[in-house]
Amino acid sequence: MTSQSILLLAVFLVVLLLLSYPLAKLIVRVAGDEPIPGMGWLARCEHGLYRLAGMSPNEEMGWKSYALALLLFNTLGALVTYALQRVQVWLPLNPQHFANVSADSSFNTAVSFISNTNWQGYGGESTMSYLTQMLVLAVQNFFSAATGIAVAFALIRGFARHSSQSVGNFWRDMTRSTMYLLLPLSLVFAVVLMGQGVIQNFDAYKDVSLVQALTYQQPKAGADGQATKDASGNPVLETLTTSTQTLAMGPVASQEAIKMIGTNGGGFFNANSAHPYENPTPLSNFMQMLAIFLIPAALCFVFGRMVGDIRQGWAVLAAMTVIFVIMTVVVLFAEQQSHPGLSALGIDQAHSLLQSGGNMEGKETRFGISASALFAAITTAASCGAVNAMHDSFTALGGMVPLALMQMGEVVFGGVGSGLYGMLVFAIMAVFIAGLMIGRTPEYLGKKIQSFEMKMTAIAILAVPLLVLGGTAIAVMVTAGTAGIFNPGAHGFTEILYAFSSAANNNGSAFGGLSANTPFYNISLAIAMWFGRFVIIIAILAIAGSLAAKKRLEPNAGTMPTHGPLFVVLLIGVVVLVGVLNYVPSLALGPIVEHLHMSVAPALAH
């Protein structure tokens, strides 16, 4: 690990704190009924929308009504997203005349974007029209992010209120989160990105001449669009020559901004944030990393302010930060190491003034190892899924870090809203375990944690591992699942495990070696995304409703403090032990075996 890596990580955390703390004050106003300074004109639009919808924003909802409204809204969003993909060839703003998206891919994409996963089995610039990118995908980026924030608000109100039958109003929370938080931040960030060189236009794609003709090989596609294979299972290659290159255009900056701020992650281009039109400079890269963590970090302070004890927010943030720093140090260290196979060939991979050293495969030279590895840790800690490097090309241990961060449940900062409510579920588990150890009824923020809360907590914690491990097991047993593996052995298993971990935890990033745009993976991953999102949300809202109805207990000498270092350590331990232990056998079969093979094989060759 180099001094540059340490400095980059330190500067990132300091700037994040300086930005997120004041943003929390704005979000607290968004969660309540207070006017937003400087946005009075938006208030008129807000109330106009309420009148148009025929609803009263002051009408409170119980947790069941809140959950029903949320499910209805997102189900309708999925249907609209699916339908517009299926008819895009007949709609405007399609200068490349892209065909309608297939039924299974449309289904996968619809579920992916409404669940804040943004898993993409397709190439955006070769599949989606401008209208689909804007009206379908970008709009769902706003709504899925606002959904997560709304659920976080509901859970916080559950802790803050007492003897109440309501947790807020879903429609008001959605509207205010979108209008006063996501839209203004995205507008400003989009303009900043355009200043860095991110494109924003509606031009047709441009063909440019190459300096010299290029001859290359690529896998030959069959009638189903998938790579054909010979009798040995190897892809059949075809040789092509070209003298021109097609440069994709489009309204990129507007989608790039909300993709990061809303921790969505779906790229306009197939290369995502590794593409120079999405992420052109080291400065834009740094700002995109900040944008991913900005709202999740701010929501920790929102939690502290709304429950009346800012120390509670600091404790949650501290637990997130400690886990994040440890995991980031591991991936930075792993990617800076020499590859044993190349070292055996006498290739110099040491870091120096003339070269970055370490594992540069799959990374952009304009970012280097430090910014690429840090981005990988951020995007998988935050359920964003955007990538500026190919995780499939990371070392075995380097690739295990993004995988493990997802498998923790996306609670290390996590997605907007989902990271906070996911971590609070682990906090409930932590106080329950502490209560068992001292023989006392567990309490958290003055609310007794009883059997109903623990049942919902168990569902929220165990549902995702069931989806991940169950889906992976099925995929490695059926021909349709193993057919998508491009790399055999332990790495191929990791590709499948990563795909289901990413889908069920609503991350969206991928190990690129897996051919996942097939009916099997489009349907199975969509199922994992849907239940990984909404089973957890329903459990969280049930906890919120139960807590809101309880009386608040005054702290006494036997009450466990939940704002000090001891609780932070306990919370970290619960996240690591409960969140990750489910996956240890699968990690042993994948990245750990691959690391041992990579390390031992060159030595045996000598």
XYZ file of C-alpha atoms in Angstrom:
606
model
C 0.000 0.000 0.000
C 1.515 3.308 -1.092
C 1.517 6.711 0.584
C -0.641 7.933 -2.308
C -3.317 5.370 -1.380
C -3.269 6.422 2.274
C -3.488 10.114 1.395
C -6.330 9.546 -1.075
C -8.363 7.586 1.475
C -7.753 10.174 4.214
C -8.683 13.139 2.014
C -11.799 11.340 0.823
C -13.045 10.701 4.360
C -12.331 14.270 5.512
C -14.118 15.859 2.547
C -17.022 13.438 2.958
C -17.468 14.491 6.587
C -17.305 18.196 5.715
C -20.035 17.778 3.097
C -22.347 15.263 4.780
C -22.694 16.971 8.168
C -24.340 20.176 6.865
C -26.376 18.212 4.311
C -27.978 16.354 7.225
C -29.613 19.587 8.403
C -31.353 19.919 5.032
C -32.489 16.289 5.072
C -34.007 16.692 8.552
C -36.164 19.498 7.146
C -37.098 17.275 4.194
C -38.193 14.526 6.589
C -40.391 16.964 8.513
C -42.790 19.691 7.498
C -40.382 22.589 7.793
C -39.930 24.871 4.759
C -36.665 24.506 2.857
C -34.688 27.777 2.725
C -34.398 29.145 -0.808
C -36.873 26.627 -2.256
C -40.187 28.330 -1.576
C -41.105 28.152 -5.240
C -40.761 24.378 -5.106
C -43.180 24.275 -2.180
C -45.895 25.587 -4.479
C -45.121 22.816 -6.952
C -45.177 20.286 -4.130
C -48.625 21.282 -2.909
C -49.845 21.462 -6.501
C -48.849 17.818 -6.955
C -50.741 16.859 -3.812
C -53.892 18.601 -5.057
C -53.506 16.991 -8.482
C -53.223 13.573 -6.879
C -56.157 14.285 -4.569
C -54.235 13.414 -1.419
C -53.611 15.123 1.902
C -49.903 15.258 2.812
C -50.799 15.592 6.497
C -52.681 12.304 6.582
C -50.487 9.818 8.454
C -50.142 6.135 7.572
C -49.668 3.036 9.669
C -46.829 0.750 8.630
C -49.118 -1.571 6.644
C -50.633 1.287 4.627
C -47.143 2.721 4.120
C -45.871 -0.646 2.856
C -48.885 -1.123 0.578
C -48.440 2.323 -0.998
C -44.732 1.625 -1.489
C -45.330 -1.746 -3.145
C -48.080 -0.344 -5.369
C -45.915 2.566 -6.513
C -42.918 0.389 -7.298
C -44.970 -2.309 -9.012
C -46.539 0.280 -11.322
C -43.060 1.676 -11.965
C -41.808 -1.767 -12.943
C -44.714 -2.278 -15.357
C -44.125 1.089 -17.047
C -40.384 0.457 -17.259
C -41.003 -2.940 -18.846
C -43.588 -1.646 -21.309
C -41.542 1.272 -22.653
C -38.547 -0.985 -23.346
C -40.795 -3.292 -25.347
C -42.000 -0.481 -27.659
C -38.962 1.804 -27.890
C -38.468 1.215 -31.626
C -41.694 3.139 -32.303
C -40.946 5.986 -29.890
C -38.979 9.213 -30.536
C -35.390 10.019 -29.514
C -34.019 6.821 -31.014
C -31.496 8.069 -33.591
C -29.750 4.676 -33.835
C -33.104 2.912 -34.421
C -32.518 0.384 -31.665
C -34.962 -2.522 -31.678
C -37.339 -3.333 -28.866
C -35.627 -4.967 -25.914
C -36.326 -8.689 -25.472
C -38.956 -9.774 -22.950
C -36.559 -11.399 -20.470
C -34.058 -8.525 -20.612
C -36.859 -5.957 -20.209
C -38.164 -7.855 -17.190
C -34.713 -7.981 -15.618
C -34.042 -4.299 -16.285
C -37.434 -3.201 -14.943
C -36.932 -5.028 -11.652
C -33.302 -3.941 -11.522
C -33.988 -0.212 -11.769
C -37.015 -0.054 -9.487
C -35.104 -1.999 -6.806
C -32.133 0.419 -6.909
C -29.927 -2.437 -8.155
C -29.276 -1.292 -11.717
C -27.892 -4.652 -12.769
C -27.320 -4.404 -16.514
C -27.080 -7.528 -18.637
C -27.060 -5.352 -21.754
C -24.802 -2.649 -23.200
C -26.556 0.691 -22.711
C -25.160 2.391 -25.806
C -26.071 -0.576 -28.028
C -29.517 -1.372 -26.625
C -31.395 1.605 -25.168
C -32.733 4.666 -26.985
C -32.265 8.122 -25.501
C -35.931 8.200 -24.503
C -35.610 4.863 -22.682
C -32.460 6.034 -20.918
C -34.141 9.242 -19.728
C -37.851 8.513 -19.268
C -37.426 4.970 -17.951
C -34.019 4.428 -16.407
C -33.115 7.898 -15.116
C -36.608 8.461 -13.695
C -36.465 5.164 -11.816
C -33.048 6.203 -10.491
C -34.807 9.054 -8.703
C -37.803 7.031 -7.533
C -35.857 4.010 -6.271
C -33.504 6.273 -4.325
C -36.430 8.211 -2.863
C -38.048 4.924 -1.842
C -34.996 3.979 0.202
C -34.910 7.390 1.872
C -38.617 7.168 2.668
C -38.179 3.797 4.403
C -35.260 5.209 6.415
C -37.470 8.137 7.493
C -40.199 5.710 8.564
C -37.802 3.637 10.686
C -36.290 6.718 12.328
C -39.798 7.929 13.195
C -40.415 4.523 14.751
C -37.597 5.204 17.191
C -38.436 8.882 17.680
C -42.198 8.550 18.262
C -43.964 6.849 21.123
C -47.498 5.511 21.532
C -48.128 6.305 17.867
C -49.925 4.270 15.235
C -48.265 5.987 12.253
C -44.821 6.147 10.663
C -45.407 9.016 8.234
C -46.901 9.428 4.773
C -45.205 7.537 1.933
C -46.376 9.915 -0.793
C -45.144 12.966 1.092
C -41.799 11.349 1.886
C -41.313 10.334 -1.759
C -42.271 13.748 -3.080
C -40.142 15.778 -0.681
C -37.101 13.499 -1.010
C -37.218 13.813 -4.785
C -38.006 17.512 -5.068
C -35.873 18.983 -2.295
C -32.939 16.577 -2.157
C -32.334 14.366 -5.182
C -33.333 16.787 -7.962
C -31.332 19.829 -6.736
C -28.215 17.786 -5.952
C -28.400 15.998 -9.315
C -28.883 19.231 -11.243
C -25.834 20.847 -9.656
C -23.722 17.713 -9.993
C -24.692 17.221 -13.653
C -23.495 20.741 -14.485
C -20.223 20.097 -12.647
C -19.719 16.845 -14.553
C -20.348 18.589 -17.854
C -17.594 21.032 -16.900
C -15.275 18.047 -16.503
C -16.138 16.720 -19.970
C -19.118 14.393 -19.473
C -21.262 14.694 -22.604
C -24.904 15.822 -22.695
C -26.539 15.885 -26.138
C -29.103 14.212 -28.357
C -26.836 13.755 -31.393
C -26.706 10.593 -33.465
C -23.622 8.441 -33.001
C -20.549 9.713 -34.838
C -18.255 7.673 -37.085
C -14.611 8.760 -37.055
C -11.701 7.499 -39.133
C -8.861 5.656 -37.468
C -5.237 6.608 -38.081
C -4.686 3.059 -39.335
C -6.902 0.041 -39.904
C -7.354 -2.257 -36.932
C -7.597 -6.042 -37.108
C -9.059 -7.790 -34.063
C -10.734 -10.956 -32.914
C -13.968 -11.329 -30.986
C -16.234 -14.220 -29.996
C -18.663 -15.124 -32.753
C -22.263 -14.498 -31.740
C -24.943 -17.077 -32.403
C -28.566 -16.510 -33.346
C -29.410 -15.920 -29.677
C -26.784 -13.179 -29.375
C -24.554 -15.286 -27.119
C -20.993 -16.374 -27.900
C -20.827 -19.680 -29.766
C -18.497 -22.386 -28.447
C -16.636 -25.274 -30.046
C -16.728 -28.914 -28.951
C -14.217 -28.185 -26.193
C -16.339 -25.426 -24.764
C -14.039 -22.628 -25.931
C -15.524 -19.578 -27.677
C -15.329 -19.525 -31.464
C -13.437 -16.402 -32.542
C -13.911 -14.397 -35.736
C -11.350 -12.018 -37.217
C -12.545 -8.559 -38.236
C -10.886 -5.453 -39.688
C -12.157 -1.893 -39.312
C -10.950 1.550 -40.403
C -13.579 3.553 -38.508
C -14.826 3.807 -34.954
C -18.334 4.702 -33.850
C -18.510 7.131 -30.916
C -21.706 6.867 -28.899
C -23.417 10.120 -27.945
C -26.329 10.919 -25.659
C -27.656 12.713 -22.546
C -25.064 11.202 -20.237
C -24.395 13.844 -17.555
C -28.016 14.006 -16.399
C -28.094 10.245 -15.833
C -24.580 10.095 -14.411
C -25.429 12.548 -11.643
C -28.421 10.702 -10.186
C -26.724 7.366 -10.835
C -24.111 8.352 -8.236
C -26.122 10.509 -5.834
C -28.918 7.925 -5.676
C -26.426 5.018 -5.355
C -28.055 3.469 -8.418
C -24.982 2.638 -10.496
C -26.450 1.860 -13.904
C -24.204 3.295 -16.613
C -25.238 4.992 -19.821
C -22.361 3.086 -21.421
C -21.469 -0.565 -21.002
C -18.079 0.368 -19.499
C -19.892 2.447 -16.882
C -17.661 4.968 -15.068
C -14.570 3.571 -16.761
C -15.840 5.215 -19.974
C -14.252 8.640 -20.603
C -17.627 10.133 -21.557
C -19.000 9.196 -18.124
C -15.932 9.795 -15.989
C -13.257 11.701 -17.912
C -10.816 13.012 -15.285
C -9.314 12.119 -11.890
C -11.282 15.051 -10.420
C -14.590 13.784 -11.813
C -13.670 10.367 -10.415
C -13.087 11.810 -6.943
C -16.368 13.736 -7.062
C -18.260 10.656 -8.153
C -16.875 8.702 -5.205
C -17.990 11.489 -2.865
C -21.432 11.576 -4.467
C -21.933 7.857 -3.776
C -21.339 8.194 -0.016
C -22.776 11.689 0.457
C -26.413 10.926 1.342
C -25.727 7.613 3.159
C -23.224 9.405 5.439
C -25.561 12.362 5.968
C -28.423 10.053 6.938
C -26.415 8.886 9.966
C -26.492 12.456 11.275
C -30.167 12.711 10.317
C -30.822 9.671 12.485
C -29.044 11.258 15.445
C -30.878 14.556 15.072
C -34.342 13.042 14.637
C -34.052 10.762 17.681
C -32.786 13.684 19.753
C -29.233 12.423 20.361
C -26.625 13.219 17.706
C -24.235 10.814 19.430
C -26.333 7.912 18.160
C -25.654 9.022 14.602
C -21.934 9.353 15.278
C -21.869 5.802 16.685
C -23.515 4.325 13.580
C -21.223 6.342 11.310
C -18.157 5.232 13.290
C -19.066 1.558 12.899
C -19.573 2.016 9.156
C -16.296 3.923 8.772
C -14.166 1.408 10.687
C -15.413 -1.512 8.591
C -15.013 0.505 5.400
C -11.443 1.582 6.170
C -10.340 -1.964 7.045
C -11.842 -3.453 3.880
C -10.478 -0.638 1.731
C -6.975 -1.097 3.088
C -7.175 -4.789 2.164
C -8.197 -4.144 -1.445
C -5.639 -1.336 -1.841
C -2.913 -3.616 -0.523
C -4.018 -6.604 -2.625
C -4.135 -4.664 -5.891
C -0.719 -3.118 -5.299
C 0.957 -6.531 -5.034
C 2.832 -8.266 -7.815
C 1.046 -11.072 -9.611
C 2.826 -14.338 -8.689
C 2.495 -15.719 -12.214
C 4.146 -12.655 -13.743
C 6.804 -12.531 -11.034
C 7.781 -16.088 -11.927
C 8.503 -14.826 -15.437
C 10.869 -12.165 -14.103
C 8.553 -9.240 -14.918
C 9.141 -6.128 -12.808
C 5.868 -5.078 -11.133
C 7.280 -2.892 -8.380
C 5.798 0.541 -7.739
C 8.137 3.302 -8.936
C 8.162 6.758 -10.481
C 7.971 5.141 -13.920
C 5.108 2.716 -13.331
C 2.208 2.175 -10.986
C 3.248 -1.375 -10.228
C 0.899 -4.052 -8.963
C -2.154 -5.290 -10.838
C -3.130 -2.781 -13.531
C -5.213 -5.250 -15.526
C -8.739 -3.926 -16.078
C -7.927 -0.466 -14.713
C -7.848 2.912 -16.439
C -4.409 4.533 -16.543
C -5.955 7.944 -15.840
C -7.104 6.628 -12.441
C -4.400 4.131 -11.516
C -4.565 1.454 -8.847
C -5.347 3.609 -5.807
C -8.368 5.445 -7.253
C -9.658 2.278 -8.920
C -9.416 0.115 -5.793
C -10.936 2.846 -3.616
C -13.796 3.263 -6.092
C -14.418 -0.504 -5.992
C -14.649 -0.477 -2.201
C -16.962 2.560 -2.196
C -19.334 1.315 -4.874
C -19.802 -2.109 -3.272
C -20.008 -0.752 0.275
C -22.726 1.649 -0.848
C -24.850 -0.675 -3.006
C -24.129 1.649 -5.935
C -22.622 -0.808 -8.399
C -21.012 1.772 -10.673
C -17.479 0.745 -11.640
C -14.424 2.560 -12.972
C -12.441 -0.679 -13.281
C -13.281 -4.280 -14.049
C -13.715 -6.163 -10.763
C -13.332 -9.408 -12.697
C -9.675 -8.453 -13.289
C -8.853 -7.800 -9.644
C -6.636 -10.228 -7.788
C -8.428 -13.013 -5.946
C -8.223 -11.247 -2.572
C -8.818 -7.842 -4.150
C -12.003 -9.147 -5.788
C -13.104 -10.783 -2.545
C -13.337 -7.402 -0.806
C -16.154 -5.998 -3.019
C -17.863 -9.377 -2.745
C -17.641 -9.403 1.067
C -18.806 -5.790 1.334
C -21.965 -6.717 -0.560
C -22.471 -9.851 1.497
C -22.424 -7.843 4.719
C -25.842 -6.670 3.592
C -24.835 -3.334 2.063
C -24.824 -1.699 5.508
C -21.343 -0.141 5.362
C -22.763 3.245 4.349
C -24.971 1.288 1.963
C -27.503 2.693 -0.479
C -29.414 5.909 0.149
C -31.715 4.994 3.004
C -31.120 1.250 2.753
C -27.655 1.488 4.281
C -28.945 3.214 7.390
C -31.984 1.009 7.946
C -29.847 -2.069 7.280
C -27.299 -1.013 9.887
C -30.051 -0.208 12.389
C -31.308 -3.780 11.998
C -27.855 -4.976 13.038
C -27.954 -2.473 15.911
C -31.187 -4.100 17.114
C -29.480 -7.488 16.884
C -26.496 -6.113 18.813
C -28.570 -4.847 21.742
C -30.492 -8.134 21.755
C -27.258 -10.113 22.066
C -26.016 -7.723 24.760
C -29.295 -8.172 26.638
C -28.904 -11.945 26.528
C -25.397 -11.687 27.951
C -26.449 -9.611 30.970
C -29.888 -11.155 31.475
C -31.828 -7.975 30.789
C -34.637 -7.125 28.349
C -32.867 -5.399 25.451
C -33.589 -1.740 24.790
C -32.558 0.584 21.990
C -33.205 4.314 22.229
C -35.747 3.788 24.988
C -37.731 1.127 23.120
C -37.933 -2.465 24.334
C -36.810 -4.966 21.731
C -39.225 -7.892 21.985
C -40.100 -11.030 20.048
C -41.858 -9.315 17.122
C -38.899 -7.012 16.423
C -36.491 -9.937 16.595
C -38.581 -12.032 14.200
C -38.582 -9.195 11.684
C -34.865 -8.641 12.279
C -34.189 -12.317 11.587
C -36.153 -12.111 8.335
C -34.283 -8.978 7.263
C -30.883 -10.529 7.990
C -31.467 -14.071 6.676
C -33.581 -13.437 3.554
C -30.697 -12.182 1.427
C -28.221 -15.014 2.222
C -30.974 -17.466 1.316
C -31.427 -15.775 -2.054
C -27.686 -15.526 -2.709
C -26.662 -19.038 -1.721
C -29.811 -20.664 -3.068
C -29.504 -18.884 -6.413
C -25.805 -19.708 -6.695
C -26.431 -23.373 -5.884
C -29.097 -23.656 -8.570
C -26.949 -21.847 -11.140
C -23.956 -24.158 -10.698
C -26.173 -27.249 -10.956
C -28.071 -26.473 -14.164
C -26.713 -26.249 -17.691
C -28.267 -22.828 -18.286
C -26.279 -21.489 -15.336
C -22.882 -22.981 -16.128
C -23.203 -22.073 -19.831
C -22.575 -18.424 -18.966
C -19.213 -19.073 -17.302
C -16.319 -17.800 -19.413
C -13.561 -18.565 -16.886
C -13.502 -22.141 -15.519
C -12.640 -23.265 -12.019
C -12.815 -21.230 -8.811
C -12.989 -17.918 -10.657
C -16.014 -19.069 -12.634
C -17.753 -20.031 -9.396
C -16.918 -16.590 -7.982
C -18.499 -14.955 -11.037
C -21.824 -16.662 -10.278
C -21.576 -16.033 -6.527
C -20.791 -12.366 -7.230
C -23.786 -12.050 -9.579
C -26.301 -13.328 -7.022
C -24.636 -11.409 -4.175
C -24.875 -8.252 -6.262
C -28.482 -8.868 -7.283
C -29.940 -9.879 -3.910
C -28.100 -7.078 -2.089
C -29.246 -4.574 -4.758
C -25.732 -3.557 -5.763
C -25.625 -4.120 -9.514
C -21.899 -4.486 -10.192
C -20.629 -7.669 -11.825
C -17.679 -9.878 -12.539
C -17.675 -9.281 -16.280
C -16.675 -12.819 -17.265
C -20.218 -14.116 -16.739
C -22.545 -13.992 -19.774
C -25.670 -13.053 -17.872
C -27.945 -11.708 -20.621
C -29.767 -15.033 -20.970
C -33.313 -15.986 -19.988
C -32.021 -18.032 -17.038
C -29.957 -15.252 -15.487
C -32.341 -12.449 -16.447
C -35.216 -14.170 -14.643
C -33.332 -15.671 -11.677
C -31.427 -12.481 -10.914
C -34.629 -10.427 -11.212
C -36.271 -12.683 -8.616
C -33.273 -12.188 -6.305
C -33.406 -8.414 -6.799
C -37.137 -8.109 -6.136
C -37.247 -10.180 -2.964
C -33.869 -8.879 -1.781
C -35.324 -5.378 -1.894
C -38.925 -5.637 -0.811
C -38.858 -8.468 1.741
C -36.314 -6.404 3.671
C -38.349 -3.207 3.302
C -41.544 -4.841 4.582
C -39.669 -6.239 7.594
C -38.164 -2.798 8.290
C -41.553 -1.067 8.097
C -43.035 -3.682 10.415
C -40.281 -2.929 12.928
C -40.919 0.806 12.508
C -44.631 0.409 13.175
C -44.052 -1.754 16.230
C -41.481 0.630 17.719
C -43.642 3.706 17.094
C -46.475 2.137 19.094
C -44.286 1.470 22.146
C -43.855 3.787 25.087
C -40.456 5.373 25.548
C -38.552 4.162 28.602
C -36.323 6.496 30.539
C -32.694 5.352 30.757
C -31.503 4.036 34.116
C -28.376 2.569 35.650
C -28.906 -0.756 33.878
C -29.448 0.702 30.401
C -26.691 -0.097 27.931
C -25.268 3.069 26.325
C -25.530 2.853 22.549
C -23.379 5.854 21.683
C -19.968 4.873 23.036
C -16.945 2.903 21.780
C -18.128 -0.328 23.420
C -21.362 -0.349 21.436
C -19.497 0.562 18.234
C -17.201 -2.455 18.701
C -20.200 -4.691 19.468
C -22.036 -3.443 16.382
C -19.007 -4.062 14.168
C -18.664 -7.564 15.590
C -22.312 -8.381 14.908
C -22.119 -7.084 11.328
C -18.989 -9.116 10.595
C -20.014 -12.305 12.390
C -23.708 -12.436 11.565
C -23.458 -10.757 8.157
C -20.466 -12.584 6.704
C -20.314 -16.011 8.407
C -23.180 -17.233 6.207
C -20.904 -16.898 3.205
C -17.585 -18.269 4.503
C -17.930 -21.704 2.807
C -18.792 -20.111 -0.534
C -15.909 -17.644 -0.233
C -13.606 -20.580 0.502
C -14.731 -22.294 -2.704
C -14.252 -19.139 -4.762
C -11.743 -16.344 -4.156
C -9.802 -18.078 -1.373
C -9.163 -21.201 -3.457
C -8.269 -18.999 -6.419
C -5.791 -17.026 -4.294
C -4.130 -20.197 -3.020
C -3.915 -21.601 -6.539
C -2.508 -18.356 -7.890
C 0.115 -18.236 -5.140
C 1.106 -21.914 -5.128
C 1.053 -22.751 -8.835
C 4.046 -20.525 -9.825
C 6.065 -21.950 -6.932
C 5.317 -25.521 -8.010
C 6.412 -24.682 -11.541
C 9.911 -24.132 -10.201
